[in-house]
Amino acid sequence: MTTLWPRLEPLLPRVSKPARYIGCEDGMQRPAVGPHLTSWLLTYPDTYEIGLPNQGLQILYELLNERPDASAERAYAPWIDLEAEMRAAGLPLFSVDTHRAAGDFDIIAFNLSAELVYTNVLNCIDLAGVAVRSAQRSDDDPLIGAGGHCAYNPEPLADFVDFFVIGDGEEVVSEITEAVGTWKRSGKRSGTRTTILRDLAGIEGVYVPAMYEVAYDGPALAGVTPRYPDVPALVAKRTVADLAEWPYPRQQLVPVTEVVHDRLSVEVFRGCTRGCRFCQAGMITRPVRERPAAQVREMVTAGLERSGYDEVSLMSLSTADYSGIAELVRDTVSAGGAGGNDTAGGASGNNTAGGAGADSNRISVSLPSMRVDAFTVDVAAQVSRARRTGLTFAPEAGSWRLRQIINKLITEEDLYGAVRSAYSQGWHRMKLYFLTGLPSEMDPDTEAIAHLADACTRIGQEYTKRASVTVSLGGFVPKPHTPFQWFGQNPPDELARKVRLVRSALGRNRRVQLKWHDPAASTAEGIASRGDRRVGAAIEYVWRKGGTFQEWSERFDLGLWEEAMAACGLELDWYVHRHRGEHEVLPWDHIGAGLHRDFLWHDWQDALAGHGLPDCRWTPCYDCGACTEYGIEHMVASPVAPNGGSQGTGQDLATGHLVPVELRPRQLAGAGAPSGAGA
């Protein structure tokens, strides 16, 4: 094995954050090297501090290194300062584990978590010394793979990536390893690269773009069809049926430098059936598969003991929906006495309420993606026993009318109840996340965002004078495999107008802070999100013009994307801002997310009619396809909804915008109240 470390080390004093590139983390694998092994370079196309916490990459890293016929290392996109040094010194992309050159691996596989990293993918391929376009690669070049949620529309990267994994990766990476290992042991004879690609196309859940013909009818897509009879017309996603069989990662990486989510992370369940129509993750990860509570506790206890962390993130798309979540949080918080350190005790975390200190030896628990209607006083009380970490709720839309359209069926009463639960247990600030630019959104819906935020601060003032709310506002980007995939996205000037509308409605309310996502970036995301194979040329144009790290605000340039689309003869409005028809061929129609197309279309029509659908775990099946297509039932530990709330529990949704008001009788003077004190 040849390491690039002697050539890399002299460059590090000249760049920012050199610890990004040294590896040496607790939990780092010691991969074997040899011609008998299929070697993977698992690459996150963003900086180390963004990519290291990624659970998908860490799970595959462990699984592959457990196999006797495979090895896996990691790479992250070098920041622009090190990239310049590397190119000047002729230094290729490298792994952080052994600092091997990327070109020495059999497979370079990318995690696609966001569309704006696509130019970084091309940059990493080029830095690896591999031809950017797959058609120009030789038999000796590494295979380029990709997976993640963005792979559900693989077409924008189809000219650059040899194969995509659609769905869960735990099982399919073993099958890919075996196929590539057989090819490798045969000597990779000249002209056999096409043979291995055809073999990969025969693996369930693997999409190989070179095995498909793309036809167009003017500006419209006519179809994506197989070149050979043994290549599937529909590439169905892979779904792990039982999370209990995959208790990973067992050895979570503990970084040597600051990263964005520096804490122990344990996945408690996968999938979501809430049916939010804007949410791609909730649609494509169905059905729900809960990890057994005993296994979660074991993973938490072992992880805390090994890592030394004092904070745990219980991860899922809607963690408070987990069966027995209050008991699980209680046990997790109490785990501090069994190996966790006691830095949480009395710590002034960013949401610590003054005077209401945390218990010593407690573990802080983070519940990302909390549903408003599943956050109860019981859950709040358990979480608040330790350091109060960030608390975020996502109403998504300001008005009940619009929440019915997007199927976020939480009422004002739900929101105010959750907010009251939090403030009553010692929090004094929280974040509310909203989308703007949603289908049929009108100005009163947008202004309602400000009204909800103001009402939340007034509730908080009943408990603390420091009550405040941060409103985070994002521009809506329609995603593939959702009911909103046919919707025409709002232009950036309209999104910017709606941001100004919220600012105006807030007035001089100092208790509410407004933050928003760049509307221009949402436009570029829309290009890559719903683009067909022709958009790849525009992505390559942006990259060749230096447009890397486009998800970083200081690096983003919409003008470059507009220039690229024009240079490639593509109309931006046609790709981003127009509505699609029912029978239009969509670029991802040949990718099977487990959802019937007619279910998505009818749900889109229900949205336009303002009809919501309750959670299908507690109501009759809607035949979306997720269970029937794969023969997997929702795996939950409880036959009833875990925490009440709006969906599927009998609550009257017809009055969701009405908040009950109780009028107390006026007290008379001398009967316990000062004279003149009104109700």
XYZ file of C-alpha atoms in Angstrom:
679
model
C 0.000 0.000 0.000
C 1.262 3.473 -0.913
C 0.284 6.378 1.325
C 0.167 10.001 0.215
C 0.756 11.281 3.748
C 4.420 12.348 3.178
C 3.224 14.562 0.312
C 0.064 15.771 2.071
C 1.513 16.700 5.458
C 3.636 19.648 4.198
C 0.500 21.204 2.668
C -1.591 21.184 5.841
C 0.027 24.153 7.633
C -1.031 26.300 4.670
C -4.761 25.517 4.859
C -7.613 26.216 7.243
C -8.757 23.431 9.557
C -6.030 20.883 8.733
C -7.578 18.428 11.206
C -10.197 17.752 8.518
C -7.686 15.630 6.655
C -5.759 13.589 9.214
C -8.238 10.869 10.262
C -7.172 9.219 13.561
C -10.690 9.309 15.040
C -11.779 7.018 17.825
C -13.730 4.313 16.019
C -11.680 4.525 12.831
C -11.342 1.144 11.150
C -8.012 -0.423 10.238
C -8.936 -1.719 6.786
C -7.029 -4.591 5.279
C -5.449 -4.097 1.870
C -4.879 -6.714 -0.777
C -5.723 -7.837 -4.304
C -8.225 -10.366 -2.919
C -10.389 -7.577 -1.452
C -12.972 -5.350 -3.124
C -11.997 -1.907 -1.897
C -14.541 0.890 -1.389
C -13.840 4.587 -0.910
C -16.994 5.943 0.743
C -17.035 9.627 -0.114
C -19.151 12.424 1.286
C -19.112 15.301 -1.234
C -18.903 18.054 1.373
C -16.455 19.060 4.072
C -15.383 16.689 6.833
C -17.373 18.488 9.528
C -20.582 18.083 7.485
C -19.917 14.538 6.297
C -18.413 12.730 9.268
C -21.670 12.496 11.317
C -23.555 10.980 8.362
C -25.078 7.739 9.639
C -25.446 6.062 6.259
C -21.764 6.386 5.482
C -20.728 5.170 8.935
C -23.029 2.122 8.746
C -21.647 0.993 5.381
C -18.092 1.704 6.565
C -18.495 -0.816 9.398
C -20.445 -3.403 7.402
C -17.937 -3.543 4.571
C -14.953 -3.782 6.882
C -16.577 -6.726 8.649
C -16.621 -8.702 5.404
C -13.631 -10.956 4.673
C -13.737 -10.008 0.981
C -14.010 -6.213 1.307
C -12.401 -3.134 2.801
C -13.727 0.403 3.110
C -12.174 3.791 3.759
C -13.583 7.320 3.805
C -13.017 10.541 1.903
C -14.528 14.021 2.129
C -14.460 16.917 -0.296
C -11.354 19.043 0.351
C -12.097 22.713 0.941
C -11.066 25.110 -1.812
C -7.761 26.033 -0.145
C -6.498 22.450 0.051
C -7.881 21.668 -3.398
C -5.739 24.450 -4.852
C -2.675 23.089 -3.034
C -3.435 19.541 -4.188
C -3.820 20.502 -7.817
C -0.614 22.553 -7.720
C 1.270 19.623 -6.180
C -0.347 16.967 -8.390
C -1.857 15.296 -5.329
C -5.062 13.270 -5.948
C -8.096 12.803 -3.731
C -7.203 10.553 -0.793
C -8.785 8.574 2.006
C -8.542 9.985 5.525
C -7.963 6.510 6.986
C -4.681 5.534 5.285
C -4.264 8.461 2.866
C -4.376 6.124 -0.124
C -5.034 7.664 -3.528
C -8.680 7.451 -4.568
C -7.696 5.932 -7.903
C -6.319 2.857 -6.102
C -9.816 1.783 -4.974
C -12.157 -0.493 -6.891
C -15.246 1.593 -6.104
C -15.636 5.273 -5.244
C -19.132 5.666 -3.803
C -20.829 8.975 -2.993
C -23.554 9.774 -0.478
C -26.080 12.142 -2.088
C -27.886 13.977 0.700
C -28.532 17.265 -1.135
C -28.709 18.290 -4.781
C -26.357 21.245 -4.518
C -23.416 18.912 -3.815
C -23.573 17.558 -7.370
C -20.795 19.822 -8.598
C -18.659 18.578 -5.691
C -19.240 15.006 -6.893
C -17.771 15.906 -10.281
C -14.894 17.724 -8.606
C -14.040 14.712 -6.430
C -14.125 12.362 -9.437
C -11.763 14.682 -11.269
C -9.481 14.996 -8.230
C -9.342 11.211 -8.101
C -7.780 11.224 -11.560
C -10.812 9.554 -13.116
C -12.612 10.727 -16.258
C -15.622 12.791 -15.195
C -17.943 11.194 -17.752
C -18.496 7.476 -17.328
C -18.416 6.800 -21.075
C -14.753 7.902 -21.149
C -13.521 5.542 -18.410
C -11.329 2.513 -18.991
C -11.471 -0.957 -17.455
C -8.756 0.016 -14.970
C -10.655 3.003 -13.589
C -12.610 2.695 -10.345
C -16.349 2.220 -10.628
C -18.228 5.345 -9.536
C -21.316 4.681 -7.418
C -23.831 6.816 -5.531
C -26.720 6.402 -3.119
C -28.842 8.404 -0.712
C -32.185 10.148 -0.982
C -31.197 12.241 -3.990
C -30.482 9.036 -5.938
C -34.248 8.587 -6.336
C -33.848 10.914 -9.322
C -30.483 9.762 -10.656
C -30.812 11.304 -14.119
C -28.985 14.628 -13.547
C -25.845 12.643 -12.616
C -26.436 9.739 -15.008
C -23.580 10.698 -17.345
C -21.070 10.762 -14.484
C -22.028 7.897 -12.151
C -21.657 4.250 -13.176
C -24.271 2.860 -10.789
C -26.786 4.124 -8.230
C -28.124 2.269 -5.200
C -31.817 2.985 -4.708
C -33.045 2.562 -1.120
C -31.404 0.977 1.923
C -27.779 0.009 1.412
C -27.109 -2.562 4.149
C -27.836 -5.639 2.032
C -27.103 -4.450 -1.478
C -23.469 -3.408 -0.832
C -22.639 -7.062 -0.128
C -24.069 -8.125 -3.475
C -22.166 -5.369 -5.270
C -18.982 -6.411 -3.457
C -19.385 -10.008 -4.617
C -20.064 -9.017 -8.234
C -17.106 -6.627 -8.426
C -14.882 -9.142 -6.613
C -15.644 -11.782 -9.241
C -14.835 -9.301 -11.998
C -11.623 -8.269 -10.245
C -10.427 -11.863 -9.817
C -11.034 -12.455 -13.527
C -8.403 -9.815 -14.211
C -10.721 -7.063 -15.476
C -10.030 -8.147 -19.025
C -10.130 -5.493 -21.715
C -13.651 -4.547 -22.700
C -15.288 -6.133 -19.656
C -16.292 -2.899 -17.935
C -19.594 -3.083 -19.790
C -19.986 -6.669 -18.563
C -19.669 -5.733 -14.889
C -22.052 -2.817 -15.356
C -24.601 -5.187 -16.891
C -24.086 -7.569 -13.961
C -24.670 -4.740 -11.496
C -27.865 -3.791 -13.330
C -29.196 -7.245 -12.485
C -28.926 -6.624 -8.731
C -32.200 -5.529 -7.153
C -32.052 -1.848 -6.239
C -29.117 -0.992 -8.524
C -29.607 1.406 -11.433
C -26.932 1.539 -14.152
C -27.608 4.503 -16.472
C -25.477 3.110 -19.319
C -27.908 0.190 -19.611
C -30.802 2.502 -20.550
C -31.768 4.527 -23.615
C -33.245 7.993 -23.152
C -35.670 9.389 -25.741
C -37.075 12.900 -26.041
C -40.063 14.420 -27.802
C -39.024 18.029 -28.300
C -38.410 19.517 -24.848
C -40.321 16.686 -23.172
C -38.951 13.362 -22.023
C -40.421 10.455 -23.988
C -39.019 7.647 -21.857
C -36.081 5.849 -20.254
C -36.007 2.215 -21.416
C -33.615 -0.742 -21.004
C -31.089 -1.531 -23.733
C -31.224 -5.270 -23.017
C -34.025 -7.713 -22.150
C -32.378 -8.794 -18.874
C -32.206 -5.211 -17.582
C -35.294 -4.252 -15.511
C -37.629 -1.600 -16.872
C -38.378 -0.449 -13.310
C -35.574 -0.347 -10.755
C -37.240 -1.085 -7.428
C -35.739 0.251 -4.203
C -34.126 -2.017 -1.620
C -35.808 -2.095 1.787
C -34.342 -3.562 4.965
C -37.263 -5.345 6.608
C -36.022 -5.559 10.199
C -33.765 -2.920 11.742
C -33.071 -5.256 14.668
C -30.804 -7.229 12.333
C -28.669 -4.154 11.674
C -27.551 -2.583 14.996
C -25.104 -0.187 13.336
C -22.951 1.745 13.738
C -21.460 -0.099 16.683
C -18.273 1.950 16.629
C -19.444 5.484 15.892
C -16.641 7.755 14.816
C -15.637 10.347 17.422
C -13.967 13.233 15.566
C -10.753 14.955 16.549
C -12.119 18.339 15.487
C -15.460 20.121 15.644
C -18.259 18.734 13.450
C -21.861 19.800 12.970
C -23.486 17.033 15.055
C -20.893 16.070 17.627
C -22.849 13.578 19.706
C -23.858 9.926 19.821
C -26.543 9.162 17.237
C -28.834 6.137 17.402
C -31.487 5.456 14.762
C -34.727 4.459 16.492
C -36.856 3.827 13.432
C -36.893 4.208 9.676
C -39.792 5.358 7.547
C -42.779 7.619 8.194
C -46.483 7.354 7.417
C -47.600 10.823 8.435
C -48.012 11.512 4.730
C -46.715 15.094 4.545
C -47.040 15.762 0.841
C -43.928 17.908 0.565
C -41.651 15.390 2.323
C -39.667 13.147 0.015
C -37.942 11.319 2.886
C -41.278 10.346 4.415
C -42.563 8.990 1.107
C -39.538 7.024 -0.092
C -38.598 5.395 3.232
C -41.945 3.738 3.903
C -42.933 1.452 5.578
C -42.237 2.284 9.225
C -39.734 -0.070 10.865
C -39.079 0.535 14.539
C -35.943 -0.692 16.236
C -36.723 -2.705 19.408
C -36.520 -0.515 22.503
C -34.156 -2.945 24.239
C -31.743 -2.689 21.327
C -31.927 1.113 21.343
C -31.071 1.141 25.056
C -28.178 -1.254 24.462
C -26.806 0.871 21.611
C -27.117 4.029 23.719
C -25.408 2.518 26.768
C -22.578 0.926 24.781
C -22.106 4.026 22.647
C -21.894 6.379 25.619
C -19.446 4.136 27.415
C -17.192 3.815 24.391
C -17.334 7.379 23.086
C -17.495 9.470 26.261
C -20.294 11.593 24.806
C -22.846 13.153 27.156
C -25.466 13.821 24.482
C -27.538 11.354 22.470
C -29.571 12.026 19.346
C -32.448 9.576 18.900
C -32.807 9.707 15.147
C -35.739 9.178 12.796
C -38.034 11.248 10.613
C -40.435 11.783 13.521
C -38.758 10.618 16.724
C -41.572 11.532 19.101
C -43.768 9.024 17.226
C -41.624 6.136 18.466
C -43.599 3.706 20.616
C -42.830 4.344 24.286
C -40.746 7.422 23.517
C -41.197 8.943 26.997
C -39.887 5.799 28.687
C -37.024 5.555 26.208
C -36.004 9.166 26.834
C -36.241 8.633 30.592
C -33.958 5.593 30.436
C -31.533 7.383 28.106
C -31.271 10.444 30.345
C -30.633 8.191 33.327
C -27.894 6.331 31.457
C -25.418 8.967 32.640
C -24.849 7.006 35.801
C -23.680 4.023 33.779
C -20.673 5.320 31.946
C -21.549 8.824 30.779
C -19.669 11.715 32.263
C -21.418 14.363 34.323
C -20.667 17.442 32.278
C -24.393 17.746 31.593
C -25.058 18.483 35.229
C -25.708 22.171 35.664
C -24.373 22.941 32.208
C -25.599 26.073 30.518
C -26.657 24.517 27.238
C -28.065 26.833 24.618
C -31.600 26.272 25.907
C -30.945 26.042 29.644
C -33.511 27.874 31.695
C -31.930 29.991 34.389
C -32.243 28.520 37.857
C -33.786 25.256 36.688
C -30.485 23.407 36.524
C -30.093 19.945 35.076
C -29.593 16.889 37.252
C -25.970 15.822 37.608
C -24.814 12.682 35.819
C -27.629 13.028 33.281
C -27.327 12.486 29.563
C -28.754 15.152 27.271
C -31.192 13.844 24.691
C -31.779 15.436 21.314
C -35.016 14.566 19.519
C -34.649 15.790 15.935
C -37.672 16.027 13.663
C -40.188 16.251 16.462
C -43.848 16.322 15.565
C -45.695 19.118 17.308
C -48.656 16.867 18.065
C -46.454 14.172 19.607
C -44.490 16.352 22.029
C -46.163 16.083 25.414
C -45.482 17.364 28.895
C -44.249 13.868 29.767
C -41.683 13.899 26.950
C -40.682 17.479 27.768
C -40.236 16.601 31.436
C -37.963 13.660 30.607
C -35.832 15.643 28.153
C -35.505 18.585 30.548
C -33.979 16.449 33.300
C -30.582 17.013 31.698
C -29.113 19.894 29.735
C -31.753 21.441 27.523
C -30.435 21.217 23.988
C -32.015 22.825 20.952
C -35.760 22.470 20.572
C -37.247 22.719 17.099
C -40.830 22.263 15.962
C -41.896 22.222 12.325
C -45.461 23.462 11.726
C -44.341 23.966 8.084
C -47.274 26.259 7.221
C -48.807 29.180 9.065
C -52.504 28.509 8.456
C -54.689 25.486 9.058
C -55.972 25.756 5.477
C -52.474 25.344 4.089
C -51.516 22.619 6.557
C -54.466 20.582 5.268
C -53.174 21.017 1.735
C -49.675 19.816 2.626
C -51.149 17.149 4.963
C -49.320 18.468 8.012
C -52.397 17.910 10.136
C -51.366 19.694 13.288
C -53.735 22.231 14.731
C -52.992 25.485 16.468
C -54.010 23.719 19.660
C -51.357 21.044 18.985
C -48.671 23.680 18.480
C -49.575 25.764 21.484
C -49.824 22.646 23.636
C -46.312 21.572 22.621
C -44.951 25.062 23.176
C -46.594 25.241 26.587
C -45.142 21.826 27.478
C -41.668 23.059 26.611
C -41.859 26.425 28.372
C -43.417 24.828 31.449
C -40.427 22.510 31.722
C -37.834 25.279 31.648
C -37.081 26.097 28.015
C -37.025 29.771 27.191
C -36.436 29.705 23.438
C -37.217 27.438 20.530
C -37.134 27.312 16.750
C -40.144 27.001 14.455
C -39.526 25.785 10.905
C -41.800 26.840 8.041
C -41.898 26.499 4.268
C -43.040 29.191 1.891
C -43.952 28.852 -1.763
C -46.252 25.894 -1.065
C -49.080 24.965 -3.467
C -52.019 27.407 -3.354
C -50.275 29.572 -0.722
C -51.819 33.026 -0.398
C -50.619 36.071 1.485
C -52.809 35.467 4.572
C -51.232 31.986 4.841
C -47.779 33.530 4.737
C -48.613 36.242 7.261
C -50.035 33.579 9.595
C -46.434 32.412 10.156
C -45.747 35.640 12.039
C -48.986 35.361 14.000
C -48.149 31.803 15.155
C -44.653 32.834 16.224
C -45.984 35.806 18.175
C -48.583 33.632 19.912
C -45.854 31.188 20.941
C -43.803 33.948 22.568
C -46.857 35.141 24.472
C -47.348 31.631 25.829
C -43.690 31.568 26.812
C -43.997 34.845 28.699
C -46.387 33.129 31.082
C -43.373 31.084 32.261
C -40.292 33.223 31.624
C -39.518 36.820 30.714
C -36.837 35.550 28.320
C -39.243 33.682 26.040
C -38.241 33.960 22.396
C -38.779 32.166 19.096
C -36.612 31.831 16.007
C -38.550 31.383 12.773
C -36.615 29.516 10.090
C -38.170 30.000 6.656
C -37.261 27.844 3.668
C -38.360 28.087 0.069
C -40.312 25.015 -1.033
C -38.669 22.806 -3.678
C -40.932 20.033 -5.073
C -39.281 16.615 -4.901
C -39.617 13.412 -6.937
C -41.858 10.612 -5.652
C -44.099 13.004 -3.716
C -47.623 14.228 -4.493
C -46.136 17.671 -5.156
C -43.807 16.416 -7.914
C -46.205 17.939 -10.458
C -46.183 21.413 -8.851
C -44.440 24.409 -10.449
C -41.968 25.941 -8.007
C -42.236 29.630 -7.037
C -39.656 31.886 -8.757
C -36.987 33.425 -6.503
C -38.487 36.922 -6.639
C -41.826 35.556 -5.395
C -40.131 33.639 -2.572
C -38.223 36.799 -1.633
C -41.508 38.760 -1.583
C -43.009 36.233 0.806
C -40.009 36.525 3.123
C -40.549 40.287 3.189
C -44.223 39.683 3.931
C -43.344 37.682 7.049
C -40.847 40.356 8.145
C -43.485 43.021 7.751
C -46.062 40.993 9.690
C -43.593 40.542 12.545
C -43.113 44.302 12.759
C -40.851 45.244 15.640
C -41.444 42.097 17.636
C -38.049 41.636 19.268
C -38.999 38.281 20.708
C -39.132 36.694 17.258
C -36.019 36.344 15.115
C -36.493 35.538 11.428
C -33.971 33.551 9.396
C -34.506 32.397 5.827
C -32.943 30.237 3.145
C -31.687 32.015 0.040
C -34.543 31.899 -2.527
C -31.986 31.848 -5.344
C -30.443 28.662 -3.953
C -33.897 27.055 -3.970
C -34.061 27.702 -7.718
C -30.770 25.909 -8.374
C -31.916 23.071 -6.144
C -35.052 22.835 -8.263
C -32.970 22.416 -11.422
C -31.055 19.476 -9.990
C -34.019 17.997 -8.112
C -36.402 17.402 -11.029
C -34.029 17.596 -13.968
C -33.607 14.926 -16.640
C -30.342 13.613 -18.064
C -29.808 16.768 -20.134
C -29.339 18.804 -16.943
C -26.066 16.948 -16.382
C -24.409 19.161 -18.963
C -25.405 22.262 -16.985
C -24.066 20.749 -13.757
C -20.778 20.040 -15.503
C -20.712 23.610 -16.850
C -21.150 25.051 -13.344
C -18.375 22.808 -12.040
C -15.944 23.719 -14.828
C -16.583 27.390 -14.063
C -15.453 26.847 -10.477
C -18.920 26.393 -8.955
C -18.114 23.974 -6.137
C -19.645 24.010 -2.634
C -22.832 25.532 -4.000
C -24.702 24.659 -0.804
C -22.485 27.162 1.056
C -24.029 30.647 0.861
C -20.683 32.379 0.348
C -19.975 30.177 -2.668
C -23.420 30.012 -4.286
C -24.038 31.865 -7.543
C -27.448 31.611 -9.249
C -26.100 33.603 -12.192
C -23.712 30.745 -12.917
C -26.592 28.268 -13.014
C -28.626 30.537 -15.283
C -25.598 30.915 -17.559
C -25.108 27.143 -17.597
C -28.711 26.398 -18.512
C -28.626 28.921 -21.343
C -25.278 27.628 -22.626
C -26.660 24.079 -22.737
C -29.847 25.160 -24.527
C -32.051 24.416 -21.542
C -34.895 26.636 -20.362
C -34.788 27.190 -16.605
C -38.482 28.088 -16.317
C -39.456 24.873 -18.111
C -37.499 22.735 -15.659
C -38.314 24.598 -12.446
C -41.373 26.837 -12.523
C -43.997 25.138 -14.693
C -46.672 22.685 -13.508
C -46.561 19.125 -14.857
C -49.499 17.207 -16.291
C -50.842 13.858 -15.118
C -49.538 11.888 -18.087
C -46.184 13.613 -18.539
C -43.225 11.238 -18.398
C -41.141 12.253 -15.391
C -37.361 11.662 -15.348
C -37.646 9.284 -12.382
C -40.617 7.199 -13.539
C -38.315 4.200 -14.105
C -37.192 4.326 -10.450
C -39.507 2.504 -8.049
C -39.845 4.115 -4.624
C -42.594 1.678 -3.675
C -45.373 4.192 -4.256
C -48.027 3.785 -6.921
C -48.005 6.680 -9.352
C -51.798 6.895 -9.281
C -51.729 7.116 -5.478
C -49.417 10.122 -5.708
C -51.582 11.762 -8.376
C -54.800 11.268 -6.390
C -53.069 12.606 -3.281
C -52.069 15.672 -5.330
C -55.713 16.136 -6.297
C -56.748 15.725 -2.653
C -54.231 18.406 -1.757
C -55.687 20.840 -4.270
C -59.118 20.109 -2.792
C -57.812 20.774 0.716
C -58.340 17.224 1.997
C -55.980 15.709 4.561
C -55.255 12.017 5.091
C -54.667 10.696 8.613
C -51.658 8.547 9.450
C -52.196 5.120 7.862
C -50.695 3.278 10.826
C -53.882 3.956 12.778
C -56.418 4.099 9.945
C -57.355 1.873 6.966
C -54.717 1.365 4.247
C -54.637 3.882 1.376
C -52.851 1.374 -0.901
C -49.894 3.641 -1.566
C -47.882 0.540 -2.483
C -45.167 0.691 0.170
C -46.384 -2.385 2.077
C -48.082 -4.392 -0.654
C -45.243 -4.075 -3.164
C -42.597 -5.306 -0.716
C -44.610 -7.567 1.563
C -43.488 -5.626 4.639
C -45.965 -4.426 7.228
C -45.340 -1.412 9.412
C -43.239 -2.668 12.314
C -44.288 -0.738 15.417
C -44.389 -1.777 19.027
C -47.781 -0.329 19.869
C -51.221 -0.876 18.291
C -52.278 2.680 19.102
C -50.856 6.089 18.281
C -47.978 6.747 20.704
C -48.682 10.265 21.902
C -52.133 11.291 20.802
C -52.239 14.367 18.627
C -54.243 15.072 15.516
C -53.633 12.134 13.226
C -55.589 8.941 13.487
C -56.716 9.443 17.064
C -60.246 10.679 16.610
C -59.542 14.393 16.986
C -61.960 16.603 15.074
C -59.865 18.108 12.282
C -62.706 20.271 11.009
C -61.961 22.780 13.748
C -58.188 22.682 13.534
C -57.820 26.425 13.291
C -59.862 27.076 16.427
C -58.119 27.307 19.787
C -60.375 26.609 22.772
C -60.707 29.556 25.134
C -61.826 29.198 28.742
C -63.288 32.280 30.424
C -62.741 32.392 34.151
C -65.440 34.021 36.363
C -64.647 37.509 37.536
C -63.430 37.590 41.126
C -65.093 40.033 43.454
C -63.064 42.449 45.573
C -62.276 40.964 48.948
C -62.630 37.426 47.673
C -58.962 36.748 47.181
C -58.149 39.483 44.652
C -57.270 43.142 45.039
C -60.058 45.610 44.466
C -60.431 46.471 40.805
C -58.577 43.411 39.496
C -60.419 42.277 36.384
C -60.446 38.816 34.846
